Amino acid sequence: MTTQEKMLIGGRWVDAASGETQAIINPFDASVIAQAAKAGAEDANQAIAAAKRAFYENGWGETAAPERARLLNAFAGLMEKGAEELARLETLNTGKALIESQCDVADSIACLHYYAGLVNKPLGHTYSVSDPAVCGFSVREPVGVCGMISAWNFPISLAVWKIAPALAAGNSIVFKPAELTPLSAIRIFEMLEKAGYPVGVVNLVTGPGRVVGQTIAESEDVDKVAFTGGIDAGRHVMRAAAGNMKNISMELGGKSPNIIFADADFDAAVDYGLFGIFYNQGEVCSAASRLIVENSIYDRYLEALVAKTKKIKIGNGLDPDVRMGPLISEEHMNNVLGYIELGVREGATLACGGKRVVKPGYEKGFFVEPTVFTDTRPDMRIVREEIFGPVVTLQRFDGEEEAVRLANDTSCGLAAGVFSSNISKAIRVIRKVRAGITWINSYGPVYNEAPWGGYRQSGIGRELGISGIEDYTEVKQININTNVAPTGWFD
């Protein structure tokens, strides 16, 4: 039996004004697991109005730091109590392995505690000016009404990465989850309400991005929009947000390199080569979809990578032994398979994988084999364009200069990795790679304390860390004259 899910607007759980709903699908077997409210512009505008009242009229924007911290910790406590239910729901809705969903929930709880701890920490500065009678300092104040548009690949994590710093800073929010994966967001907002947030501070609107997201981005009553998604969608959000020149932050796509030098720990480099691309079925913005391998170990590395790739257990994410689930939707699966066909036509060699998994019990699911391409060229579309699936390309290099050139041959700049036992070389190379999130002798870990975001077309602003809360504030300078007297300027 499917559930009927509502939206939270102005302290009330409501259906869409139109009465429309959208079927929510389990990617494992294409079964309908819920019906979610399919909001329109009217619903989005009601949520924005509620958030505006809460912030500007009902006092939330002036809430003291200890109270904001208390509410965040209360929310975290409710997530802890419901962690297993949240993780299971996340796997049902996204298809990802349960162990991944459990990690996402645990990391999100830690994120909430992190920002609760930051609420009363210094975020301003004092400064000296030319007039010794003036005492100057800056403070950070909440932006106001924050519209949030999130993606489907990490529904819980991406929601909390936005919600936690925004509420910590004292903003009110209107959150729109991806239309494919709203279920965990709905449970999160039930917890936010139970935690005790005042009416209108937290609002949830479920529905299509082209309507709900567009309305949020265009609204002159929204002071900031935070978006996670594809580059093309990000451009639409930027254009819509230009109407009132609202504050924007964006985490977009990537085509991230992982450079493997011959002197690397070989087993670790192979292991992270798999983890970097096949974790979460490759549906990761920072996925290491380009393996750049030093020529002297290329053949050995390819052989080891393929052997391990063939052993990855694919299946129902609820199976505790599964490490790779289905892709999010039939449409996305077909898009990934289309890229694989394109790679073959472009002349790349399919080292393993490349097909839909249709063995008994999997026929209705959206499974794609983990896929490795070799004999690639930098001009190939499978090397240049984000596939967002379990597809990795291998490229050869000789020397640091060529490795850096290949790594930077992209319009994106989200993430990058370097594997080498020579730490001086590794640091030298990583400093030359144009990417915002980097690892040396590792790939993929996310730390709540560190800024997350990219260069070039990979985004604007940063999430997580101190940067994450700063992106939800405005800076105000305050200058106090301690020698009060007329200026005499016009005398």
Tab-separated table of C-alpha atoms in Angstrom:
chain	number	residue	atom	x	y	z
A	1	MET	CA	0.000	0.000	0.000
A	2	THR	CA	1.413	3.362	-1.010
A	3	THR	CA	1.454	6.366	1.311
A	4	GLN	CA	-0.076	9.777	0.546
A	5	GLU	CA	2.491	12.448	1.331
A	6	LYS	CA	1.744	16.113	2.030
A	7	MET	CA	3.748	19.356	2.157
A	8	LEU	CA	4.521	21.629	5.118
A	9	ILE	CA	3.489	25.231	4.422
A	10	GLY	CA	3.052	27.819	7.137
A	11	GLY	CA	2.839	25.229	9.902
A	12	ARG	CA	0.195	23.077	8.160
A	13	TRP	CA	0.533	19.774	6.307
A	14	VAL	CA	-1.349	20.280	3.060
A	15	ASP	CA	-2.020	18.773	-0.349
A	16	ALA	CA	-1.204	20.685	-3.508
A	17	ALA	CA	-3.736	23.426	-4.227
A	18	SER	CA	-4.490	21.660	-7.509
A	19	GLY	CA	-4.973	18.308	-5.773
A	20	GLU	CA	-2.409	16.752	-8.116
A	21	THR	CA	-0.009	14.064	-6.955
A	22	GLN	CA	3.053	12.369	-8.385
A	23	ALA	CA	3.954	8.682	-8.131
A	24	ILE	CA	7.249	8.019	-6.337
A	25	ILE	CA	9.088	4.987	-7.719
A	26	ASN	CA	11.410	2.400	-6.199
A	27	PRO	CA	14.238	2.101	-8.776
A	28	PHE	CA	14.847	-1.534	-7.823
A	29	ASP	CA	11.594	-2.839	-9.299
A	30	ALA	CA	9.753	0.247	-10.638
A	31	SER	CA	7.019	-0.199	-8.011
A	32	VAL	CA	5.087	2.824	-6.733
A	33	ILE	CA	5.955	3.378	-3.076
A	34	ALA	CA	4.182	6.698	-2.461
A	35	GLN	CA	2.099	9.479	-3.931
A	36	ALA	CA	3.557	12.919	-3.219
A	37	ALA	CA	1.837	16.275	-3.548
A	38	LYS	CA	2.643	17.865	-6.908
A	39	ALA	CA	2.892	21.527	-6.059
A	40	GLY	CA	2.397	24.436	-8.399
A	41	ALA	CA	3.319	28.114	-8.326
A	42	GLU	CA	0.454	28.898	-5.920
A	43	ASP	CA	1.811	26.455	-3.322
A	44	ALA	CA	5.364	27.772	-3.696
A	45	ASN	CA	4.203	31.357	-3.254
A	46	GLN	CA	2.234	30.436	-0.116
A	47	ALA	CA	5.347	28.826	1.347
A	48	ILE	CA	7.455	31.888	0.478
A	49	ALA	CA	4.861	34.187	2.095
A	50	ALA	CA	4.884	32.054	5.264
A	51	ALA	CA	8.677	32.149	5.441
A	52	LYS	CA	8.657	35.921	4.924
A	53	ARG	CA	6.157	36.458	7.750
A	54	ALA	CA	8.136	34.232	10.095
A	55	PHE	CA	11.395	36.057	9.449
A	56	TYR	CA	10.333	39.687	9.092
A	57	GLU	CA	7.133	39.955	11.137
A	58	ASN	CA	7.088	37.190	13.748
A	59	GLY	CA	10.591	37.615	15.120
A	60	TRP	CA	12.488	34.561	13.890
A	61	GLY	CA	15.172	36.769	12.318
A	62	GLU	CA	16.008	38.105	15.790
A	63	THR	CA	16.100	34.739	17.565
A	64	ALA	CA	19.031	34.446	19.968
A	65	ALA	CA	21.913	32.118	19.148
A	66	PRO	CA	21.356	29.718	22.098
A	67	GLU	CA	17.781	29.076	20.956
A	68	ARG	CA	18.868	28.407	17.392
A	69	ALA	CA	21.489	25.969	18.676
A	70	ARG	CA	18.947	24.244	20.927
A	71	LEU	CA	16.531	23.707	18.061
A	72	LEU	CA	19.240	22.301	15.781
A	73	ASN	CA	20.354	19.863	18.473
A	74	ALA	CA	16.729	18.857	19.098
A	75	PHE	CA	16.340	18.179	15.376
A	76	ALA	CA	19.553	16.124	15.399
A	77	GLY	CA	18.240	14.103	18.328
A	78	LEU	CA	15.069	13.242	16.445
A	79	MET	CA	17.124	12.188	13.426
A	80	GLU	CA	19.192	9.939	15.664
A	81	LYS	CA	16.058	8.241	16.986
A	82	GLY	CA	14.696	7.755	13.468
A	83	ALA	CA	18.017	6.954	11.786
A	84	GLU	CA	17.212	3.417	10.685
A	85	GLU	CA	13.810	4.375	9.285
A	86	LEU	CA	15.364	7.299	7.399
A	87	ALA	CA	18.121	5.116	5.950
A	88	ARG	CA	15.675	2.437	4.799
A	89	LEU	CA	13.392	5.053	3.241
A	90	GLU	CA	16.360	6.619	1.451
A	91	THR	CA	17.319	3.274	-0.047
A	92	LEU	CA	13.744	2.514	-1.135
A	93	ASN	CA	13.502	5.897	-2.871
A	94	THR	CA	16.977	6.111	-4.444
A	95	GLY	CA	18.032	2.479	-4.856
A	96	LYS	CA	21.416	3.075	-3.222
A	97	ALA	CA	22.978	0.481	-0.942
A	98	LEU	CA	21.637	0.575	2.625
A	99	ILE	CA	25.131	0.994	4.055
A	100	GLU	CA	25.458	4.205	2.019
A	101	SER	CA	22.120	5.502	3.279
A	102	GLN	CA	23.167	4.760	6.854
A	103	CYS	CA	26.384	6.727	6.318
A	104	ASP	CA	24.401	9.619	4.833
A	105	VAL	CA	22.117	9.778	7.872
A	106	ALA	CA	25.024	9.591	10.332
A	107	ASP	CA	26.959	12.312	8.489
A	108	SER	CA	23.849	14.506	8.388
A	109	ILE	CA	23.345	14.195	12.146
A	110	ALA	CA	26.995	15.164	12.664
A	111	CYS	CA	26.454	18.138	10.337
A	112	LEU	CA	23.561	19.373	12.479
A	113	HIS	CA	25.633	19.151	15.652
A	114	TYR	CA	28.517	20.917	13.895
A	115	TYR	CA	26.396	23.926	12.949
A	116	ALA	CA	24.667	23.982	16.327
A	117	GLY	CA	28.151	24.367	17.762
A	118	LEU	CA	29.018	27.175	15.357
A	119	VAL	CA	25.977	29.306	16.133
A	120	ASN	CA	27.565	31.295	18.967
A	121	LYS	CA	31.140	31.306	17.651
A	122	PRO	CA	32.757	34.546	16.391
A	123	LEU	CA	31.786	35.253	12.787
A	124	GLY	CA	32.621	38.960	12.626
A	125	HIS	CA	35.745	41.133	12.843
A	126	THR	CA	36.982	44.295	14.464
A	127	TYR	CA	39.058	46.776	12.491
A	128	SER	CA	41.009	49.959	13.009
A	129	VAL	CA	40.389	52.991	10.801
A	130	SER	CA	42.233	56.267	10.279
A	131	ASP	CA	40.143	58.072	12.906
A	132	PRO	CA	41.254	56.844	16.339
A	133	ALA	CA	37.919	57.956	17.803
A	134	VAL	CA	36.027	55.393	15.721
A	135	CYS	CA	35.516	51.838	16.920
A	136	GLY	CA	34.694	49.626	13.944
A	137	PHE	CA	33.455	46.082	13.688
A	138	SER	CA	31.524	43.860	11.327
A	139	VAL	CA	28.753	41.408	12.094
A	140	ARG	CA	27.047	38.692	10.114
A	141	GLU	CA	23.264	38.746	9.934
A	142	PRO	CA	20.861	36.231	8.351
A	143	VAL	CA	20.051	36.778	4.688
A	144	GLY	CA	16.295	36.377	5.261
A	145	VAL	CA	14.089	34.012	3.257
A	146	CYS	CA	16.171	31.213	1.719
A	147	GLY	CA	14.857	29.114	-1.144
A	148	MET	CA	16.541	25.721	-1.479
A	149	ILE	CA	16.416	23.438	-4.506
A	150	SER	CA	18.126	20.096	-4.075
A	151	ALA	CA	19.154	17.040	-6.096
A	152	TRP	CA	18.109	13.386	-6.057
A	153	ASN	CA	21.412	11.561	-5.585
A	154	PHE	CA	21.934	12.321	-1.856
A	155	PRO	CA	18.503	13.528	-0.707
A	156	ILE	CA	19.186	13.504	3.048
A	157	SER	CA	22.747	14.834	2.975
A	158	LEU	CA	22.099	17.593	0.446
A	159	ALA	CA	19.024	18.713	2.375
A	160	VAL	CA	20.864	18.955	5.685
A	161	TRP	CA	23.893	20.677	4.096
A	162	LYS	CA	21.525	23.548	3.269
A	163	ILE	CA	19.040	23.422	6.126
A	164	ALA	CA	21.593	23.261	8.969
A	165	PRO	CA	23.651	26.384	8.182
A	166	ALA	CA	20.595	28.353	7.040
A	167	LEU	CA	18.738	27.748	10.310
A	168	ALA	CA	21.906	28.164	12.351
A	169	ALA	CA	22.337	31.633	10.834
A	170	GLY	CA	18.723	32.524	11.643
A	171	ASN	CA	17.050	32.358	8.237
A	172	SER	CA	13.623	31.000	7.355
A	173	ILE	CA	13.521	28.406	4.573
A	174	VAL	CA	11.474	27.090	1.670
A	175	PHE	CA	12.878	23.722	0.633
A	176	LYS	CA	12.135	21.902	-2.617
A	177	PRO	CA	13.515	18.360	-2.808
A	178	ALA	CA	14.072	16.649	-6.144
A	179	GLU	CA	10.718	15.510	-7.503
A	180	LEU	CA	12.019	11.919	-7.848
A	181	THR	CA	13.158	11.606	-4.217
A	182	PRO	CA	11.032	13.627	-1.753
A	183	LEU	CA	10.344	10.938	0.857
A	184	SER	CA	13.274	11.438	3.228
A	185	ALA	CA	12.832	15.222	3.031
A	186	ILE	CA	9.211	14.837	4.120
A	187	ARG	CA	10.310	12.807	7.157
A	188	ILE	CA	12.999	15.387	7.941
A	189	PHE	CA	10.447	18.195	7.948
A	190	GLU	CA	8.185	16.196	10.242
A	191	MET	CA	11.162	16.118	12.617
A	192	LEU	CA	11.838	19.842	12.179
A	193	GLU	CA	8.236	20.579	13.132
A	194	LYS	CA	8.444	18.254	16.144
A	195	ALA	CA	11.723	19.885	17.216
A	196	GLY	CA	9.750	23.063	17.820
A	197	TYR	CA	10.568	25.483	15.012
A	198	PRO	CA	8.041	28.355	14.961
A	199	VAL	CA	5.293	28.412	12.331
A	200	GLY	CA	6.568	29.394	8.912
A	201	VAL	CA	10.286	29.076	9.653
A	202	VAL	CA	10.558	25.742	7.833
A	203	ASN	CA	8.478	25.062	4.721
A	204	LEU	CA	8.538	22.088	2.351
A	205	VAL	CA	7.152	22.164	-1.183
A	206	THR	CA	7.297	19.059	-3.383
A	207	GLY	CA	6.929	19.244	-7.128
A	208	PRO	CA	8.624	19.774	-10.484
A	209	GLY	CA	11.616	22.058	-10.737
A	210	ARG	CA	10.357	23.777	-13.869
A	211	VAL	CA	7.405	25.129	-11.849
A	212	VAL	CA	8.229	25.107	-8.132
A	213	GLY	CA	11.957	25.687	-8.488
A	214	GLN	CA	11.387	28.403	-11.057
A	215	THR	CA	8.884	30.168	-8.789
A	216	ILE	CA	11.308	30.080	-5.856
A	217	ALA	CA	14.206	31.345	-7.967
A	218	GLU	CA	12.166	34.163	-9.519
A	219	SER	CA	10.381	35.377	-6.380
A	220	GLU	CA	11.314	38.861	-5.221
A	221	ASP	CA	10.392	37.780	-1.678
A	222	VAL	CA	13.186	35.199	-1.650
A	223	ASP	CA	16.471	36.734	-0.493
A	224	LYS	CA	18.730	33.801	-1.365
A	225	VAL	CA	18.520	30.686	-3.484
A	226	ALA	CA	20.754	27.657	-2.905
A	227	PHE	CA	20.791	25.069	-5.675
A	228	THR	CA	22.357	21.651	-6.192
A	229	GLY	CA	21.993	20.009	-9.592
A	230	GLY	CA	23.191	19.980	-13.167
A	231	ILE	CA	24.999	22.804	-14.937
A	232	ASP	CA	22.194	23.516	-17.412
A	233	ALA	CA	19.605	23.694	-14.632
A	234	GLY	CA	21.967	25.949	-12.702
A	235	ARG	CA	22.013	28.401	-15.588
A	236	HIS	CA	18.199	28.557	-15.517
A	237	VAL	CA	18.247	29.245	-11.780
A	238	MET	CA	20.838	32.008	-12.210
A	239	ARG	CA	18.758	33.727	-14.873
A	240	ALA	CA	15.618	33.484	-12.748
A	241	ALA	CA	17.421	34.772	-9.655
A	242	ALA	CA	18.686	37.842	-11.506
A	243	GLY	CA	15.268	39.545	-11.185
A	244	ASN	CA	15.984	40.894	-7.705
A	245	MET	CA	19.736	40.195	-7.789
A	246	LYS	CA	19.281	37.673	-4.988
A	247	ASN	CA	22.160	36.009	-3.235
A	248	ILE	CA	22.908	32.648	-4.899
A	249	SER	CA	25.032	29.610	-4.167
A	250	MET	CA	25.302	26.617	-6.451
A	251	GLU	CA	26.909	23.198	-6.368
A	252	LEU	CA	26.842	21.886	-9.903
A	253	GLY	CA	28.408	19.071	-11.879
A	254	GLY	CA	31.902	17.817	-12.461
A	255	LYS	CA	34.125	15.654	-14.618
A	256	SER	CA	36.705	14.983	-11.979
A	257	PRO	CA	40.182	13.496	-12.512
A	258	ASN	CA	42.021	11.015	-10.323
A	259	ILE	CA	45.754	10.977	-11.144
A	260	ILE	CA	47.595	7.726	-10.425
A	261	PHE	CA	51.386	7.942	-10.411
A	262	ALA	CA	53.564	4.846	-10.799
A	263	ASP	CA	54.995	5.272	-7.298
A	264	ALA	CA	51.529	5.159	-5.656
A	265	ASP	CA	50.474	2.440	-3.262
A	266	PHE	CA	49.078	0.231	-5.997
A	267	ASP	CA	46.360	-1.585	-4.057
A	268	ALA	CA	45.085	1.645	-2.495
A	269	ALA	CA	45.064	3.388	-5.876
A	270	VAL	CA	43.012	0.581	-7.416
A	271	ASP	CA	40.632	0.473	-4.468
A	272	TYR	CA	39.997	4.211	-4.569
A	273	GLY	CA	39.742	4.029	-8.339
A	274	LEU	CA	36.660	1.856	-7.851
A	275	PHE	CA	35.313	3.798	-4.879
A	276	GLY	CA	35.697	7.128	-6.630
A	277	ILE	CA	33.416	6.173	-9.518
A	278	PHE	CA	31.196	3.271	-8.467
A	279	TYR	CA	30.117	4.542	-5.037
A	280	ASN	CA	26.421	5.446	-5.216
A	281	GLN	CA	26.301	3.955	-8.740
A	282	GLY	CA	28.450	6.830	-9.976
A	283	GLU	CA	25.572	9.221	-9.308
A	284	VAL	CA	27.924	11.586	-7.493
A	285	CYS	CA	28.786	15.135	-8.554
A	286	SER	CA	32.396	14.695	-7.411
A	287	ALA	CA	32.830	11.189	-8.892
A	288	ALA	CA	36.319	10.414	-10.201
A	289	SER	CA	35.033	9.634	-13.677
A	290	ARG	CA	38.441	10.207	-15.315
A	291	LEU	CA	41.276	7.955	-14.183
A	292	ILE	CA	44.583	9.404	-15.415
A	293	VAL	CA	47.209	6.687	-15.036
A	294	GLU	CA	50.981	6.887	-15.531
A	295	ASN	CA	51.964	4.956	-18.636
A	296	SER	CA	54.451	2.623	-16.945
A	297	ILE	CA	51.712	1.022	-14.778
A	298	TYR	CA	48.720	1.607	-17.068
A	299	ASP	CA	48.234	-1.964	-18.288
A	300	ARG	CA	48.726	-3.469	-14.831
A	301	TYR	CA	46.356	-0.926	-13.292
A	302	LEU	CA	43.679	-1.529	-15.943
A	303	GLU	CA	43.860	-5.293	-15.413
A	304	ALA	CA	43.499	-4.982	-11.637
A	305	LEU	CA	40.698	-2.403	-11.918
A	306	VAL	CA	38.684	-4.562	-14.312
A	307	ALA	CA	39.137	-7.679	-12.161
A	308	LYS	CA	37.778	-5.893	-9.104
A	309	THR	CA	35.007	-4.143	-11.038
A	310	LYS	CA	33.633	-7.503	-12.156
A	311	LYS	CA	33.316	-8.576	-8.512
A	312	ILE	CA	31.121	-5.666	-7.383
A	313	LYS	CA	27.862	-7.012	-5.990
A	314	ILE	CA	24.890	-5.354	-7.694
A	315	GLY	CA	21.342	-5.735	-6.441
A	316	ASN	CA	18.604	-4.575	-4.118
A	317	GLY	CA	20.001	-1.829	-1.923
A	318	LEU	CA	18.237	-3.334	1.100
A	319	ASP	CA	20.463	-6.427	0.830
A	320	PRO	CA	23.293	-5.712	3.332
A	321	ASP	CA	25.868	-7.327	1.040
A	322	VAL	CA	25.024	-5.158	-1.986
A	323	ARG	CA	27.460	-2.368	-2.839
A	324	MET	CA	25.836	-0.997	-6.004
A	325	GLY	CA	22.131	-0.490	-6.576
A	326	PRO	CA	20.037	0.639	-9.541
A	327	LEU	CA	20.137	4.066	-11.152
A	328	ILE	CA	17.489	6.548	-10.118
A	329	SER	CA	15.065	6.228	-13.051
A	330	GLU	CA	14.474	4.551	-16.381
A	331	GLU	CA	15.134	7.827	-18.171
A	332	HIS	CA	18.480	8.283	-16.466
A	333	MET	CA	19.425	4.644	-17.064
A	334	ASN	CA	18.750	5.060	-20.776
A	335	ASN	CA	20.814	8.252	-20.808
A	336	VAL	CA	23.783	6.417	-19.252
A	337	LEU	CA	23.413	3.486	-21.672
A	338	GLY	CA	23.322	6.026	-24.493
A	339	TYR	CA	26.682	7.418	-23.395
A	340	ILE	CA	28.139	3.903	-23.311
A	341	GLU	CA	26.962	3.292	-26.874
A	342	LEU	CA	28.419	6.661	-27.853
A	343	GLY	CA	31.783	5.760	-26.323
A	344	VAL	CA	31.960	2.603	-28.425
A	345	ARG	CA	31.053	4.571	-31.554
A	346	GLU	CA	33.724	7.145	-30.741
A	347	GLY	CA	36.326	4.377	-30.776
A	348	ALA	CA	36.950	3.721	-27.101
A	349	THR	CA	37.449	0.138	-25.948
A	350	LEU	CA	34.917	-1.332	-23.536
A	351	ALA	CA	37.120	-3.138	-20.993
A	352	CYS	CA	34.147	-4.389	-18.955
A	353	GLY	CA	30.478	-3.743	-18.288
A	354	GLY	CA	28.440	-1.587	-20.604
A	355	LYS	CA	25.062	-3.324	-20.468
A	356	ARG	CA	21.812	-3.192	-18.582
A	357	VAL	CA	21.495	-5.872	-15.906
A	358	VAL	CA	18.417	-7.986	-16.690
A	359	LYS	CA	19.055	-11.241	-14.829
A	360	PRO	CA	16.078	-12.894	-13.096
A	361	GLY	CA	14.616	-10.634	-10.420
A	362	TYR	CA	16.190	-7.525	-11.896
A	363	GLU	CA	14.146	-7.125	-15.079
A	364	LYS	CA	12.120	-4.153	-13.850
A	365	GLY	CA	15.004	-2.388	-12.141
A	366	PHE	CA	17.189	0.347	-13.597
A	367	PHE	CA	20.539	-1.434	-13.308
A	368	VAL	CA	23.646	-0.709	-15.381
A	369	GLU	CA	26.832	-2.766	-15.108
A	370	PRO	CA	29.883	-0.917	-13.740
A	371	THR	CA	31.683	0.088	-16.916
A	372	VAL	CA	35.356	0.753	-17.728
A	373	PHE	CA	36.545	2.404	-20.952
A	374	THR	CA	40.125	2.400	-22.164
A	375	ASP	CA	41.808	3.655	-25.368
A	376	THR	CA	40.117	6.998	-24.904
A	377	ARG	CA	40.976	10.420	-26.341
A	378	PRO	CA	40.557	13.806	-24.641
A	379	ASP	CA	38.101	14.955	-27.328
A	380	MET	CA	35.659	12.074	-26.755
A	381	ARG	CA	32.312	13.050	-25.258
A	382	ILE	CA	32.547	10.243	-22.684
A	383	VAL	CA	35.752	11.936	-21.458
A	384	ARG	CA	34.387	15.490	-21.585
A	385	GLU	CA	30.741	15.256	-20.485
A	386	GLU	CA	29.320	14.295	-17.112
A	387	ILE	CA	27.616	10.909	-17.437
A	388	PHE	CA	26.526	10.671	-13.780
A	389	GLY	CA	26.566	6.902	-13.760
A	390	PRO	CA	28.893	3.924	-13.224
A	391	VAL	CA	31.160	4.731	-16.173
A	392	VAL	CA	34.880	5.524	-15.905
A	393	THR	CA	37.414	6.402	-18.611
A	394	LEU	CA	41.149	5.713	-18.422
A	395	GLN	CA	43.812	7.988	-19.926
A	396	ARG	CA	47.585	7.543	-20.080
A	397	PHE	CA	50.222	10.127	-19.148
A	398	ASP	CA	53.986	10.536	-18.911
A	399	GLY	CA	55.243	13.044	-16.362
A	400	GLU	CA	53.675	15.638	-14.095
A	401	GLU	CA	53.132	18.254	-16.782
A	402	GLU	CA	51.002	15.967	-18.939
A	403	ALA	CA	49.055	14.701	-15.908
A	404	VAL	CA	48.120	18.263	-14.922
A	405	ARG	CA	47.237	19.196	-18.501
A	406	LEU	CA	44.875	16.228	-18.844
A	407	ALA	CA	43.359	16.846	-15.405
A	408	ASN	CA	42.597	20.503	-16.214
A	409	ASP	CA	41.209	19.749	-19.671
A	410	THR	CA	37.606	20.282	-18.555
A	411	SER	CA	35.143	23.138	-18.197
A	412	CYS	CA	34.401	21.971	-14.653
A	413	GLY	CA	36.499	22.024	-11.528
A	414	LEU	CA	34.732	20.288	-8.681
A	415	ALA	CA	37.063	17.583	-7.375
A	416	ALA	CA	40.374	15.840	-8.026
A	417	GLY	CA	42.668	13.231	-6.552
A	418	VAL	CA	46.394	12.426	-6.717
A	419	PHE	CA	47.980	9.132	-5.696
A	420	SER	CA	51.741	9.082	-5.092
A	421	SER	CA	54.140	7.994	-2.364
A	422	ASN	CA	56.145	11.167	-3.046
A	423	ILE	CA	54.176	13.674	-0.974
A	424	SER	CA	56.106	16.659	-2.325
A	425	LYS	CA	55.163	15.682	-5.870
A	426	ALA	CA	51.570	15.004	-4.879
A	427	ILE	CA	51.192	18.435	-3.266
A	428	ARG	CA	52.923	20.104	-6.195
A	429	VAL	CA	50.504	18.485	-8.637
A	430	ILE	CA	47.337	19.008	-6.599
A	431	ARG	CA	48.174	22.712	-6.260
A	432	LYS	CA	48.202	22.967	-10.061
A	433	VAL	CA	44.878	21.173	-10.572
A	434	ARG	CA	41.963	23.604	-10.879
A	435	ALA	CA	39.439	22.028	-8.518
A	436	GLY	CA	37.806	23.003	-5.235
A	437	ILE	CA	37.736	19.622	-3.456
A	438	THR	CA	40.914	17.561	-3.547
A	439	TRP	CA	42.439	14.501	-1.932
A	440	ILE	CA	45.926	13.019	-1.843
A	441	ASN	CA	46.133	9.225	-1.496
A	442	SER	CA	42.388	9.130	-0.911
A	443	TYR	CA	39.244	9.968	-2.842
A	444	GLY	CA	35.729	10.796	-1.767
A	445	PRO	CA	35.493	11.407	1.994
A	446	VAL	CA	33.348	14.394	2.956
A	447	TYR	CA	34.060	16.382	6.105
A	448	ASN	CA	31.487	18.709	7.644
A	449	GLU	CA	34.330	20.957	8.770
A	450	ALA	CA	35.712	21.525	5.246
A	451	PRO	CA	34.311	23.784	2.483
A	452	TRP	CA	32.610	21.915	-0.369
A	453	GLY	CA	32.349	23.424	-3.851
A	454	GLY	CA	34.126	23.867	-7.127
A	455	TYR	CA	35.850	26.096	-9.645
A	456	ARG	CA	34.595	27.241	-13.033
A	457	GLN	CA	31.286	25.692	-14.121
A	458	SER	CA	31.135	23.485	-11.037
A	459	GLY	CA	29.481	26.143	-8.960
A	460	ILE	CA	29.365	29.354	-6.959
A	461	GLY	CA	30.022	29.571	-3.229
A	462	ARG	CA	30.720	26.770	-0.772
A	463	GLU	CA	28.713	24.436	1.440
A	464	LEU	CA	29.880	22.936	4.744
A	465	GLY	CA	32.530	24.333	7.056
A	466	ILE	CA	32.531	27.947	8.181
A	467	SER	CA	32.027	28.916	4.539
A	468	GLY	CA	28.692	27.096	4.651
A	469	ILE	CA	27.206	29.342	7.338
A	470	GLU	CA	28.812	32.454	5.887
A	471	ASP	CA	26.960	31.820	2.611
A	472	TYR	CA	23.680	32.221	4.530
A	473	THR	CA	24.614	35.578	6.040
A	474	GLU	CA	25.103	39.183	5.003
A	475	VAL	CA	28.049	41.225	6.312
A	476	LYS	CA	27.262	44.528	8.009
A	477	GLN	CA	29.860	47.039	9.129
A	478	ILE	CA	29.139	49.070	12.268
A	479	ASN	CA	31.186	52.188	13.051
A	480	ILE	CA	30.883	53.866	16.464
A	481	ASN	CA	32.133	57.418	16.911
A	482	THR	CA	33.415	57.805	20.477
A	483	ASN	CA	34.159	61.512	20.060
A	484	VAL	CA	30.705	62.955	19.393
A	485	ALA	CA	30.890	66.490	18.015
A	486	PRO	CA	29.691	68.424	14.952
A	487	THR	CA	31.770	67.952	11.808
A	488	GLY	CA	31.846	71.661	10.978
A	489	TRP	CA	31.964	70.645	7.296
A	490	PHE	CA	29.579	73.401	6.138
A	491	ASP	CA	30.630	76.088	8.586
